[in-house]
Amino acid sequence: LDAGALDRLVDVLSLKDHHHKPLYMLSAGSKRKVWLAAAFASGAPVTLMDEPFAALDMASINVVTQLLAETASTSAEGPAPRTFVVAAYQSPPGVPLAATINLDS
């Protein structure tokens, strides 16, 4: 866990005001932001995200999109330090994807 990254994510995802609350007291969007902050700060080599933008406000959507784009651009420069597998109905705008799987049939 990258504690510095977690602190930055708590700040940019506007979670500081909720640090004293139990998880069950958070809204769906705030819970999602907690899980996303943990996922990005974990440093796991592979992270699975199911509809990461659901229930998020636009500012948080922009933060998550920027983090995914930064990871993608880092991967383009050399060996991928991290891989994010994102399940979503629409591709995140501005994020260069390594591959897509279309399940429409």
mmCIF file of N, CA, C and O in Angstrom:
data_model
loop_
_atom_site.group_PDB
_atom_site.id
_atom_site.type_symbol
_atom_site.label_atom_id
_atom_site.label_comp_id
_atom_site.label_asym_id
_atom_site.label_seq_id
_atom_site.Cartn_x
_atom_site.Cartn_y
_atom_site.Cartn_z
ATOM 1 N N LEU A 1 0.849 -1.186 0.000
ATOM 2 C CA LEU A 1 0.000 0.000 0.000
ATOM 3 C C LEU A 1 0.884 1.236 0.000
ATOM 4 O O LEU A 1 1.795 1.361 0.812
ATOM 5 N N ASP A 2 0.605 2.140 -0.908
ATOM 6 C CA ASP A 2 1.324 3.406 -0.991
ATOM 7 C C ASP A 2 0.537 4.437 -0.179
ATOM 8 O O ASP A 2 -0.449 5.007 -0.652
ATOM 9 N N ALA A 3 0.960 4.675 1.068
ATOM 10 C CA ALA A 3 0.244 5.578 1.972
ATOM 11 C C ALA A 3 0.179 6.996 1.432
ATOM 12 O O ALA A 3 -0.837 7.685 1.591
ATOM 13 N N GLY A 4 1.244 7.442 0.777
ATOM 14 C CA GLY A 4 1.237 8.781 0.187
ATOM 15 C C GLY A 4 0.198 8.902 -0.909
ATOM 16 O O GLY A 4 -0.532 9.898 -0.988
ATOM 17 N N ALA A 5 0.119 7.883 -1.758
ATOM 18 C CA ALA A 5 -0.884 7.879 -2.826
ATOM 19 C C ALA A 5 -2.286 7.836 -2.233
ATOM 20 O O ALA A 5 -3.193 8.531 -2.715
ATOM 21 N N LEU A 6 -2.471 7.050 -1.183
ATOM 22 C CA LEU A 6 -3.782 6.973 -0.546
ATOM 23 C C LEU A 6 -4.189 8.337 0.010
ATOM 24 O O LEU A 6 -5.328 8.770 -0.167
ATOM 25 N N ASP A 7 -3.268 9.025 0.652
ATOM 26 C CA ASP A 7 -3.570 10.363 1.187
ATOM 27 C C ASP A 7 -3.975 11.322 0.065
ATOM 28 O O ASP A 7 -4.925 12.096 0.211
ATOM 29 N N ARG A 8 -3.255 11.285 -1.059
ATOM 30 C CA ARG A 8 -3.589 12.151 -2.194
ATOM 31 C C ARG A 8 -4.965 11.795 -2.760
ATOM 32 O O ARG A 8 -5.760 12.681 -3.092
ATOM 33 N N LEU A 9 -5.255 10.495 -2.863
ATOM 34 C CA LEU A 9 -6.544 10.063 -3.395
ATOM 35 C C LEU A 9 -7.690 10.455 -2.473
ATOM 36 O O LEU A 9 -8.753 10.873 -2.935
ATOM 37 N N VAL A 10 -7.485 10.327 -1.173
ATOM 38 C CA VAL A 10 -8.508 10.758 -0.210
ATOM 39 C C VAL A 10 -8.800 12.239 -0.406
ATOM 40 O O VAL A 10 -9.954 12.671 -0.375
ATOM 41 N N ASP A 11 -7.767 13.004 -0.672
ATOM 42 C CA ASP A 11 -7.931 14.445 -0.887
ATOM 43 C C ASP A 11 -8.654 14.731 -2.201
ATOM 44 O O ASP A 11 -9.667 15.431 -2.214
ATOM 45 N N VAL A 12 -8.169 14.195 -3.321
ATOM 46 C CA VAL A 12 -8.748 14.533 -4.627
ATOM 47 C C VAL A 12 -10.132 13.925 -4.832
ATOM 48 O O VAL A 12 -10.913 14.431 -5.638
ATOM 49 N N LEU A 13 -10.450 12.861 -4.103
ATOM 50 C CA LEU A 13 -11.782 12.257 -4.207
ATOM 51 C C LEU A 13 -12.744 12.804 -3.145
ATOM 52 O O LEU A 13 -13.851 12.296 -2.985
ATOM 53 N N SER A 14 -12.305 13.823 -2.430
ATOM 54 C CA SER A 14 -13.142 14.500 -1.419
ATOM 55 C C SER A 14 -13.676 13.539 -0.361
ATOM 56 O O SER A 14 -14.854 13.562 -0.017
ATOM 57 N N LEU A 15 -12.788 12.732 0.187
ATOM 58 C CA LEU A 15 -13.185 11.773 1.219
ATOM 59 C C LEU A 15 -12.804 12.204 2.635
ATOM 60 O O LEU A 15 -13.200 11.552 3.601
ATOM 61 N N LYS A 16 -12.055 13.291 2.776
ATOM 62 C CA LYS A 16 -11.580 13.703 4.103
ATOM 63 C C LYS A 16 -12.719 13.935 5.094
ATOM 64 O O LYS A 16 -12.600 13.590 6.261
ATOM 65 N N ASP A 17 -13.800 14.509 4.629
ATOM 66 C CA ASP A 17 -14.914 14.810 5.532
ATOM 67 C C ASP A 17 -15.633 13.559 6.023
ATOM 68 O O ASP A 17 -16.472 13.637 6.914
ATOM 69 N N HIS A 18 -15.332 12.415 5.434
ATOM 70 C CA HIS A 18 -16.034 11.180 5.782
ATOM 71 C C HIS A 18 -15.169 10.199 6.581
ATOM 72 O O HIS A 18 -15.623 9.102 6.892
ATOM 73 N N HIS A 19 -13.936 10.574 6.913
ATOM 74 C CA HIS A 19 -13.003 9.619 7.526
ATOM 75 C C HIS A 19 -13.489 9.070 8.862
ATOM 76 O O HIS A 19 -13.115 7.973 9.253
ATOM 77 N N HIS A 20 -14.349 9.770 9.550
ATOM 78 C CA HIS A 20 -14.830 9.328 10.861
ATOM 79 C C HIS A 20 -16.062 8.424 10.768
ATOM 80 O O HIS A 20 -16.489 7.853 11.767
ATOM 81 N N LYS A 21 -16.637 8.272 9.582
ATOM 82 C CA LYS A 21 -17.883 7.526 9.423
ATOM 83 C C LYS A 21 -17.617 6.048 9.139
ATOM 84 O O LYS A 21 -16.693 5.711 8.401
ATOM 85 N N PRO A 22 -18.446 5.168 9.688
ATOM 86 C CA PRO A 22 -18.371 3.757 9.282
ATOM 87 C C PRO A 22 -18.793 3.632 7.813
ATOM 88 O O PRO A 22 -19.574 4.454 7.316
ATOM 89 N N LEU A 23 -18.303 2.616 7.143
ATOM 90 C CA LEU A 23 -18.574 2.439 5.717
ATOM 91 C C LEU A 23 -20.074 2.384 5.422
ATOM 92 O O LEU A 23 -20.536 2.920 4.415
ATOM 93 N N TYR A 24 -20.855 1.760 6.296
ATOM 94 C CA TYR A 24 -22.291 1.620 6.023
ATOM 95 C C TYR A 24 -23.025 2.968 6.013
ATOM 96 O O TYR A 24 -24.130 3.067 5.495
ATOM 97 N N MET A 25 -22.417 4.002 6.563
ATOM 98 C CA MET A 25 -23.054 5.318 6.595
ATOM 99 C C MET A 25 -22.768 6.149 5.345
ATOM 100 O O MET A 25 -23.345 7.226 5.177
ATOM 101 N N LEU A 26 -21.907 5.675 4.477
ATOM 102 C CA LEU A 26 -21.553 6.428 3.276
ATOM 103 C C LEU A 26 -22.561 6.191 2.160
ATOM 104 O O LEU A 26 -23.170 5.126 2.064
ATOM 105 N N SER A 27 -22.686 7.168 1.286
ATOM 106 C CA SER A 27 -23.523 7.018 0.098
ATOM 107 C C SER A 27 -22.869 6.016 -0.852
ATOM 108 O O SER A 27 -21.693 5.666 -0.700
ATOM 109 N N ALA A 28 -23.621 5.602 -1.857
ATOM 110 C CA ALA A 28 -23.074 4.657 -2.845
ATOM 111 C C ALA A 28 -21.848 5.247 -3.535
ATOM 112 O O ALA A 28 -20.852 4.552 -3.748
ATOM 113 N N GLY A 29 -21.899 6.527 -3.872
ATOM 114 C CA GLY A 29 -20.770 7.167 -4.540
ATOM 115 C C GLY A 29 -19.550 7.264 -3.645
ATOM 116 O O GLY A 29 -18.421 7.023 -4.081
ATOM 117 N N SER A 30 -19.756 7.592 -2.373
ATOM 118 C CA SER A 30 -18.624 7.684 -1.440
ATOM 119 C C SER A 30 -18.015 6.315 -1.172
ATOM 120 O O SER A 30 -16.793 6.178 -1.074
ATOM 121 N N LYS A 31 -18.852 5.290 -1.074
ATOM 122 C CA LYS A 31 -18.323 3.922 -0.915
ATOM 123 C C LYS A 31 -17.474 3.552 -2.124
ATOM 124 O O LYS A 31 -16.394 2.982 -1.992
ATOM 125 N N ARG A 32 -17.977 3.875 -3.295
ATOM 126 C CA ARG A 32 -17.237 3.568 -4.519
ATOM 127 C C ARG A 32 -15.889 4.287 -4.510
ATOM 128 O O ARG A 32 -14.872 3.725 -4.873
ATOM 129 N N LYS A 33 -15.865 5.547 -4.056
ATOM 130 C CA LYS A 33 -14.612 6.300 -4.007
ATOM 131 C C LYS A 33 -13.632 5.680 -3.013
ATOM 132 O O LYS A 33 -12.420 5.652 -3.266
ATOM 133 N N VAL A 34 -14.134 5.157 -1.890
ATOM 134 C CA VAL A 34 -13.263 4.476 -0.921
ATOM 135 C C VAL A 34 -12.610 3.275 -1.582
ATOM 136 O O VAL A 34 -11.390 3.065 -1.477
ATOM 137 N N TRP A 35 -13.399 2.463 -2.281
ATOM 138 C CA TRP A 35 -12.852 1.261 -2.930
ATOM 139 C C TRP A 35 -11.878 1.630 -4.045
ATOM 140 O O TRP A 35 -10.852 0.960 -4.227
ATOM 141 N N LEU A 36 -12.187 2.685 -4.792
ATOM 142 C CA LEU A 36 -11.277 3.115 -5.860
ATOM 143 C C LEU A 36 -9.964 3.637 -5.295
ATOM 144 O O LEU A 36 -8.889 3.337 -5.823
ATOM 145 N N ALA A 37 -10.029 4.407 -4.219
ATOM 146 C CA ALA A 37 -8.796 4.902 -3.583
ATOM 147 C C ALA A 37 -7.942 3.721 -3.128
ATOM 148 O O ALA A 37 -6.724 3.703 -3.337
ATOM 149 N N ALA A 38 -8.574 2.733 -2.525
ATOM 150 C CA ALA A 38 -7.841 1.543 -2.073
ATOM 151 C C ALA A 38 -7.233 0.801 -3.265
ATOM 152 O O ALA A 38 -6.084 0.349 -3.204
ATOM 153 N N ALA A 39 -7.994 0.688 -4.351
ATOM 154 C CA ALA A 39 -7.504 -0.033 -5.530
ATOM 155 C C ALA A 39 -6.293 0.659 -6.143
ATOM 156 O O ALA A 39 -5.282 0.009 -6.449
ATOM 157 N N PHE A 40 -6.375 1.965 -6.319
ATOM 158 C CA PHE A 40 -5.256 2.686 -6.928
ATOM 159 C C PHE A 40 -4.038 2.723 -6.010
ATOM 160 O O PHE A 40 -2.903 2.643 -6.474
ATOM 161 N N ALA A 41 -4.248 2.843 -4.710
ATOM 162 C CA ALA A 41 -3.129 2.935 -3.764
ATOM 163 C C ALA A 41 -2.523 1.579 -3.434
ATOM 164 O O ALA A 41 -1.420 1.514 -2.899
ATOM 165 N N SER A 42 -3.215 0.504 -3.773
ATOM 166 C CA SER A 42 -2.748 -0.834 -3.394
ATOM 167 C C SER A 42 -1.432 -1.223 -4.053
ATOM 168 O O SER A 42 -0.651 -1.966 -3.487
ATOM 169 N N GLY A 43 -1.216 -0.745 -5.272
ATOM 170 C CA GLY A 43 -0.013 -1.127 -6.000
ATOM 171 C C GLY A 43 -0.085 -2.536 -6.568
ATOM 172 O O GLY A 43 0.919 -3.056 -7.050
ATOM 173 N N ALA A 44 -1.257 -3.157 -6.527
ATOM 174 C CA ALA A 44 -1.414 -4.512 -7.060
ATOM 175 C C ALA A 44 -1.065 -4.531 -8.548
ATOM 176 O O ALA A 44 -1.397 -3.602 -9.279
ATOM 177 N N PRO A 45 -0.393 -5.576 -9.012
ATOM 178 C CA PRO A 45 -0.016 -5.615 -10.427
ATOM 179 C C PRO A 45 -1.227 -5.708 -11.360
ATOM 180 O O PRO A 45 -1.178 -5.219 -12.478
ATOM 181 N N VAL A 46 -2.325 -6.322 -10.897
ATOM 182 C CA VAL A 46 -3.551 -6.412 -11.685
ATOM 183 C C VAL A 46 -4.716 -5.993 -10.794
ATOM 184 O O VAL A 46 -4.864 -6.506 -9.680
ATOM 185 N N THR A 47 -5.509 -5.060 -11.288
ATOM 186 C CA THR A 47 -6.668 -4.573 -10.544
ATOM 187 C C THR A 47 -7.893 -4.677 -11.443
ATOM 188 O O THR A 47 -7.877 -4.195 -12.579
ATOM 189 N N LEU A 48 -8.938 -5.303 -10.940
ATOM 190 C CA LEU A 48 -10.190 -5.445 -11.672
ATOM 191 C C LEU A 48 -11.161 -4.375 -11.199
ATOM 192 O O LEU A 48 -11.327 -4.183 -9.992
ATOM 193 N N MET A 49 -11.798 -3.691 -12.135
ATOM 194 C CA MET A 49 -12.765 -2.643 -11.797
ATOM 195 C C MET A 49 -14.056 -2.884 -12.559
ATOM 196 O O MET A 49 -14.053 -2.921 -13.782
ATOM 197 N N ASP A 50 -15.140 -3.043 -11.821
ATOM 198 C CA ASP A 50 -16.450 -3.257 -12.423
ATOM 199 C C ASP A 50 -17.231 -1.948 -12.361
ATOM 200 O O ASP A 50 -17.572 -1.477 -11.283
ATOM 201 N N GLU A 51 -17.480 -1.355 -13.516
ATOM 202 C CA GLU A 51 -18.204 -0.092 -13.624
ATOM 203 C C GLU A 51 -17.675 0.948 -12.633
ATOM 204 O O GLU A 51 -18.399 1.407 -11.748
ATOM 205 N N PRO A 52 -16.406 1.327 -12.753
ATOM 206 C CA PRO A 52 -15.806 2.226 -11.767
ATOM 207 C C PRO A 52 -16.435 3.619 -11.699
ATOM 208 O O PRO A 52 -16.277 4.315 -10.699
ATOM 209 N N PHE A 53 -17.173 4.025 -12.721
ATOM 210 C CA PHE A 53 -17.737 5.369 -12.740
ATOM 211 C C PHE A 53 -19.159 5.437 -12.190
ATOM 212 O O PHE A 53 -19.707 6.522 -12.017
ATOM 213 N N ALA A 54 -19.754 4.288 -11.908
ATOM 214 C CA ALA A 54 -21.129 4.263 -11.399
ATOM 215 C C ALA A 54 -21.214 5.004 -10.069
ATOM 216 O O ALA A 54 -20.369 4.842 -9.195
ATOM 217 N N ALA A 55 -22.215 5.837 -9.933
ATOM 218 C CA ALA A 55 -22.528 6.589 -8.706
ATOM 219 C C ALA A 55 -21.508 7.670 -8.360
ATOM 220 O O ALA A 55 -21.550 8.217 -7.268
ATOM 221 N N LEU A 56 -20.591 7.979 -9.274
ATOM 222 C CA LEU A 56 -19.594 9.018 -9.001
ATOM 223 C C LEU A 56 -20.036 10.363 -9.548
ATOM 224 O O LEU A 56 -20.707 10.445 -10.576
ATOM 225 N N ASP A 57 -19.600 11.430 -8.866
ATOM 226 C CA ASP A 57 -19.805 12.780 -9.370
ATOM 227 C C ASP A 57 -18.779 13.036 -10.481
ATOM 228 O O ASP A 57 -17.812 12.296 -10.626
ATOM 229 N N MET A 58 -19.020 14.082 -11.260
ATOM 230 C CA MET A 58 -18.172 14.360 -12.423
ATOM 231 C C MET A 58 -16.720 14.611 -12.031
ATOM 232 O O MET A 58 -15.808 14.153 -12.734
ATOM 233 N N ALA A 59 -16.473 15.293 -10.931
ATOM 234 C CA ALA A 59 -15.091 15.557 -10.507
ATOM 235 C C ALA A 59 -14.359 14.240 -10.226
ATOM 236 O O ALA A 59 -13.203 14.071 -10.616
ATOM 237 N N SER A 60 -15.031 13.304 -9.595
ATOM 238 C CA SER A 60 -14.412 12.008 -9.291
ATOM 239 C C SER A 60 -14.224 11.177 -10.554
ATOM 240 O O SER A 60 -13.223 10.472 -10.693
ATOM 241 N N ILE A 61 -15.170 11.253 -11.469
ATOM 242 C CA ILE A 61 -15.021 10.564 -12.762
ATOM 243 C C ILE A 61 -13.770 11.077 -13.464
ATOM 244 O O ILE A 61 -12.982 10.294 -14.006
ATOM 245 N N ASN A 62 -13.563 12.382 -13.427
ATOM 246 C CA ASN A 62 -12.374 12.962 -14.063
ATOM 247 C C ASN A 62 -11.091 12.481 -13.400
ATOM 248 O O ASN A 62 -10.100 12.201 -14.075
ATOM 249 N N VAL A 63 -11.089 12.355 -12.072
ATOM 250 C CA VAL A 63 -9.904 11.874 -11.347
ATOM 251 C C VAL A 63 -9.596 10.434 -11.749
ATOM 252 O O VAL A 63 -8.453 10.092 -12.074
ATOM 253 N N VAL A 64 -10.606 9.573 -11.748
ATOM 254 C CA VAL A 64 -10.403 8.162 -12.088
ATOM 255 C C VAL A 64 -9.944 8.030 -13.538
ATOM 256 O O VAL A 64 -9.022 7.265 -13.833
ATOM 257 N N THR A 65 -10.558 8.792 -14.433
ATOM 258 C CA THR A 65 -10.151 8.764 -15.843
ATOM 259 C C THR A 65 -8.698 9.190 -15.995
ATOM 260 O O THR A 65 -7.928 8.558 -16.723
ATOM 261 N N GLN A 66 -8.308 10.244 -15.288
ATOM 262 C CA GLN A 66 -6.922 10.722 -15.359
ATOM 263 C C GLN A 66 -5.955 9.663 -14.821
ATOM 264 O O GLN A 66 -4.896 9.420 -15.420
ATOM 265 N N LEU A 67 -6.303 9.011 -13.729
ATOM 266 C CA LEU A 67 -5.428 7.969 -13.171
ATOM 267 C C LEU A 67 -5.278 6.795 -14.128
ATOM 268 O O LEU A 67 -4.174 6.265 -14.303
ATOM 269 N N LEU A 68 -6.369 6.396 -14.771
ATOM 270 C CA LEU A 68 -6.292 5.305 -15.751
ATOM 271 C C LEU A 68 -5.455 5.722 -16.959
ATOM 272 O O LEU A 68 -4.649 4.936 -17.469
ATOM 273 N N ALA A 69 -5.627 6.962 -17.412
ATOM 274 C CA ALA A 69 -4.850 7.454 -18.556
ATOM 275 C C ALA A 69 -3.368 7.522 -18.227
ATOM 276 O O ALA A 69 -2.519 7.178 -19.057
ATOM 277 N N GLU A 70 -3.031 7.969 -17.009
ATOM 278 C CA GLU A 70 -1.626 8.019 -16.593
ATOM 279 C C GLU A 70 -1.011 6.629 -16.560
ATOM 280 O O GLU A 70 0.129 6.433 -16.988
ATOM 281 N N THR A 71 -1.760 5.660 -16.085
ATOM 282 C CA THR A 71 -1.264 4.280 -16.056
ATOM 283 C C THR A 71 -1.050 3.767 -17.470
ATOM 284 O O THR A 71 -0.044 3.125 -17.758
ATOM 285 N N ALA A 72 -1.981 4.077 -18.361
ATOM 286 C CA ALA A 72 -1.860 3.630 -19.750
ATOM 287 C C ALA A 72 -0.657 4.267 -20.424
ATOM 288 O O ALA A 72 0.068 3.603 -21.168
ATOM 289 N N SER A 73 -0.412 5.558 -20.170
ATOM 290 C CA SER A 73 0.730 6.216 -20.820
ATOM 291 C C SER A 73 2.045 5.700 -20.255
ATOM 292 O O SER A 73 3.029 5.571 -20.979
ATOM 293 N N THR A 74 2.093 5.371 -18.980
ATOM 294 C CA THR A 74 3.292 4.784 -18.382
ATOM 295 C C THR A 74 3.562 3.415 -19.001
ATOM 296 O O THR A 74 4.695 3.072 -19.304
ATOM 297 N N SER A 75 2.500 2.657 -19.222
ATOM 298 C CA SER A 75 2.639 1.325 -19.820
ATOM 299 C C SER A 75 3.154 1.402 -21.249
ATOM 300 O O SER A 75 3.870 0.521 -21.706
ATOM 301 N N ALA A 76 2.788 2.464 -21.965
ATOM 302 C CA ALA A 76 3.229 2.619 -23.346
ATOM 303 C C ALA A 76 4.724 2.897 -23.434
ATOM 304 O O ALA A 76 5.356 2.623 -24.449
ATOM 305 N N GLU A 77 5.291 3.439 -22.361
ATOM 306 C CA GLU A 77 6.714 3.786 -22.352
ATOM 307 C C GLU A 77 7.625 2.612 -22.019
ATOM 308 O O GLU A 77 8.825 2.681 -22.221
ATOM 309 N N GLY A 78 7.071 1.556 -21.483
ATOM 310 C CA GLY A 78 7.883 0.416 -21.089
ATOM 311 C C GLY A 78 7.015 -0.676 -20.500
ATOM 312 O O GLY A 78 5.808 -0.660 -20.678
ATOM 313 N N PRO A 79 7.635 -1.614 -19.796
ATOM 314 C CA PRO A 79 6.847 -2.689 -19.200
ATOM 315 C C PRO A 79 5.781 -2.124 -18.258
ATOM 316 O O PRO A 79 6.041 -1.193 -17.498
ATOM 317 N N ALA A 80 4.592 -2.661 -18.356
ATOM 318 C CA ALA A 80 3.475 -2.163 -17.551
ATOM 319 C C ALA A 80 3.679 -2.479 -16.078
ATOM 320 O O ALA A 80 3.767 -3.642 -15.703
ATOM 321 N N PRO A 81 3.784 -1.434 -15.242
ATOM 322 C CA PRO A 81 3.919 -1.677 -13.812
ATOM 323 C C PRO A 81 2.605 -2.171 -13.214
ATOM 324 O O PRO A 81 2.597 -2.868 -12.212
ATOM 325 N N ARG A 82 1.493 -1.795 -13.846
ATOM 326 C CA ARG A 82 0.171 -2.174 -13.362
ATOM 327 C C ARG A 82 -0.756 -2.374 -14.538
ATOM 328 O O ARG A 82 -0.616 -1.725 -15.578
ATOM 329 N N THR A 83 -1.716 -3.236 -14.344
ATOM 330 C CA THR A 83 -2.743 -3.468 -15.349
ATOM 331 C C THR A 83 -4.096 -3.289 -14.690
ATOM 332 O O THR A 83 -4.344 -3.852 -13.626
ATOM 333 N N PHE A 84 -4.949 -2.501 -15.315
ATOM 334 C CA PHE A 84 -6.312 -2.326 -14.848
ATOM 335 C C PHE A 84 -7.235 -2.963 -15.873
ATOM 336 O O PHE A 84 -7.174 -2.629 -17.055
ATOM 337 N N VAL A 85 -8.058 -3.887 -15.424
ATOM 338 C CA VAL A 85 -9.077 -4.503 -16.262
ATOM 339 C C VAL A 85 -10.388 -3.836 -15.864
ATOM 340 O O VAL A 85 -10.830 -3.952 -14.719
ATOM 341 N N VAL A 86 -10.970 -3.110 -16.810
ATOM 342 C CA VAL A 86 -12.158 -2.315 -16.523
ATOM 343 C C VAL A 86 -13.348 -2.894 -17.268
ATOM 344 O O VAL A 86 -13.323 -2.995 -18.497
ATOM 345 N N ALA A 87 -14.376 -3.280 -16.520
ATOM 346 C CA ALA A 87 -15.635 -3.718 -17.117
ATOM 347 C C ALA A 87 -16.562 -2.518 -17.130
ATOM 348 O O ALA A 87 -16.869 -1.944 -16.081
ATOM 349 N N ALA A 88 -16.967 -2.084 -18.330
ATOM 350 C CA ALA A 88 -17.811 -0.900 -18.448
ATOM 351 C C ALA A 88 -18.631 -0.976 -19.725
ATOM 352 O O ALA A 88 -18.227 -1.618 -20.696
ATOM 353 N N TYR A 89 -19.770 -0.302 -19.697
ATOM 354 C CA TYR A 89 -20.605 -0.244 -20.891
ATOM 355 C C TYR A 89 -19.986 0.639 -21.959
ATOM 356 O O TYR A 89 -20.186 0.423 -23.141
ATOM 357 N N GLN A 90 -19.240 1.652 -21.529
ATOM 358 C CA GLN A 90 -18.572 2.550 -22.469
ATOM 359 C C GLN A 90 -17.106 2.663 -22.081
ATOM 360 O O GLN A 90 -16.767 2.644 -20.901
ATOM 361 N N SER A 91 -16.253 2.804 -23.079
ATOM 362 C CA SER A 91 -14.826 3.006 -22.819
ATOM 363 C C SER A 91 -14.624 4.351 -22.141
ATOM 364 O O SER A 91 -15.275 5.328 -22.495
ATOM 365 N N PRO A 92 -13.707 4.410 -21.170
ATOM 366 C CA PRO A 92 -13.438 5.695 -20.532
ATOM 367 C C PRO A 92 -12.844 6.668 -21.547
ATOM 368 O O PRO A 92 -11.890 6.331 -22.247
ATOM 369 N N PRO A 93 -13.416 7.868 -21.651
ATOM 370 C CA PRO A 93 -12.922 8.828 -22.654
ATOM 371 C C PRO A 93 -11.499 9.275 -22.356
ATOM 372 O O PRO A 93 -11.137 9.526 -21.210
ATOM 373 N N GLY A 94 -10.680 9.287 -23.388
ATOM 374 C CA GLY A 94 -9.313 9.776 -23.250
ATOM 375 C C GLY A 94 -8.332 8.774 -22.666
ATOM 376 O O GLY A 94 -7.194 9.117 -22.400
ATOM 377 N N VAL A 95 -8.773 7.542 -22.460
ATOM 378 C CA VAL A 95 -7.888 6.513 -21.912
ATOM 379 C C VAL A 95 -7.513 5.557 -23.041
ATOM 380 O O VAL A 95 -8.383 4.854 -23.569
ATOM 381 N N PRO A 96 -6.236 5.517 -23.425
ATOM 382 C CA PRO A 96 -5.835 4.566 -24.469
ATOM 383 C C PRO A 96 -5.869 3.144 -23.910
ATOM 384 O O PRO A 96 -5.193 2.834 -22.933
ATOM 385 N N LEU A 97 -6.694 2.302 -24.501
ATOM 386 C CA LEU A 97 -6.852 0.939 -24.026
ATOM 387 C C LEU A 97 -5.930 -0.013 -24.781
ATOM 388 O O LEU A 97 -5.744 0.122 -25.987
ATOM 389 N N ALA A 98 -5.378 -0.965 -24.062
ATOM 390 C CA ALA A 98 -4.520 -1.963 -24.712
ATOM 391 C C ALA A 98 -5.350 -2.929 -25.522
ATOM 392 O O ALA A 98 -4.918 -3.410 -26.570
ATOM 393 N N ALA A 99 -6.560 -3.207 -25.068
ATOM 394 C CA ALA A 99 -7.445 -4.136 -25.767
ATOM 395 C C ALA A 99 -8.868 -3.925 -25.290
ATOM 396 O O ALA A 99 -9.094 -3.419 -24.187
ATOM 397 N N THR A 100 -9.826 -4.327 -26.123
ATOM 398 C CA THR A 100 -11.227 -4.305 -25.712
ATOM 399 C C THR A 100 -11.840 -5.639 -26.075
ATOM 400 O O THR A 100 -11.450 -6.280 -27.052
ATOM 401 N N ILE A 101 -12.795 -6.023 -25.284
ATOM 402 C CA ILE A 101 -13.580 -7.234 -25.565
ATOM 403 C C ILE A 101 -15.029 -6.793 -25.617
ATOM 404 O O ILE A 101 -15.561 -6.287 -24.625
ATOM 405 N N ASN A 102 -15.654 -6.951 -26.754
ATOM 406 C CA ASN A 102 -17.045 -6.559 -26.929
ATOM 407 C C ASN A 102 -17.918 -7.790 -26.725
ATOM 408 O O ASN A 102 -17.789 -8.772 -27.439
ATOM 409 N N LEU A 103 -18.797 -7.745 -25.734
ATOM 410 C CA LEU A 103 -19.632 -8.893 -25.421
ATOM 411 C C LEU A 103 -21.012 -8.820 -26.069
ATOM 412 O O LEU A 103 -21.863 -9.649 -25.778
ATOM 413 N N ASP A 104 -21.242 -7.835 -26.948
ATOM 414 C CA ASP A 104 -22.496 -7.762 -27.681
ATOM 415 C C ASP A 104 -22.537 -8.879 -28.699
ATOM 416 O O ASP A 104 -21.577 -9.136 -29.410
ATOM 417 N N SER A 105 -23.664 -9.546 -28.754
ATOM 418 C CA SER A 105 -23.762 -10.595 -29.773
ATOM 419 C C SER A 105 -25.117 -10.592 -30.429
ATOM 420 O O SER A 105 -26.016 -9.963 -30.071
#
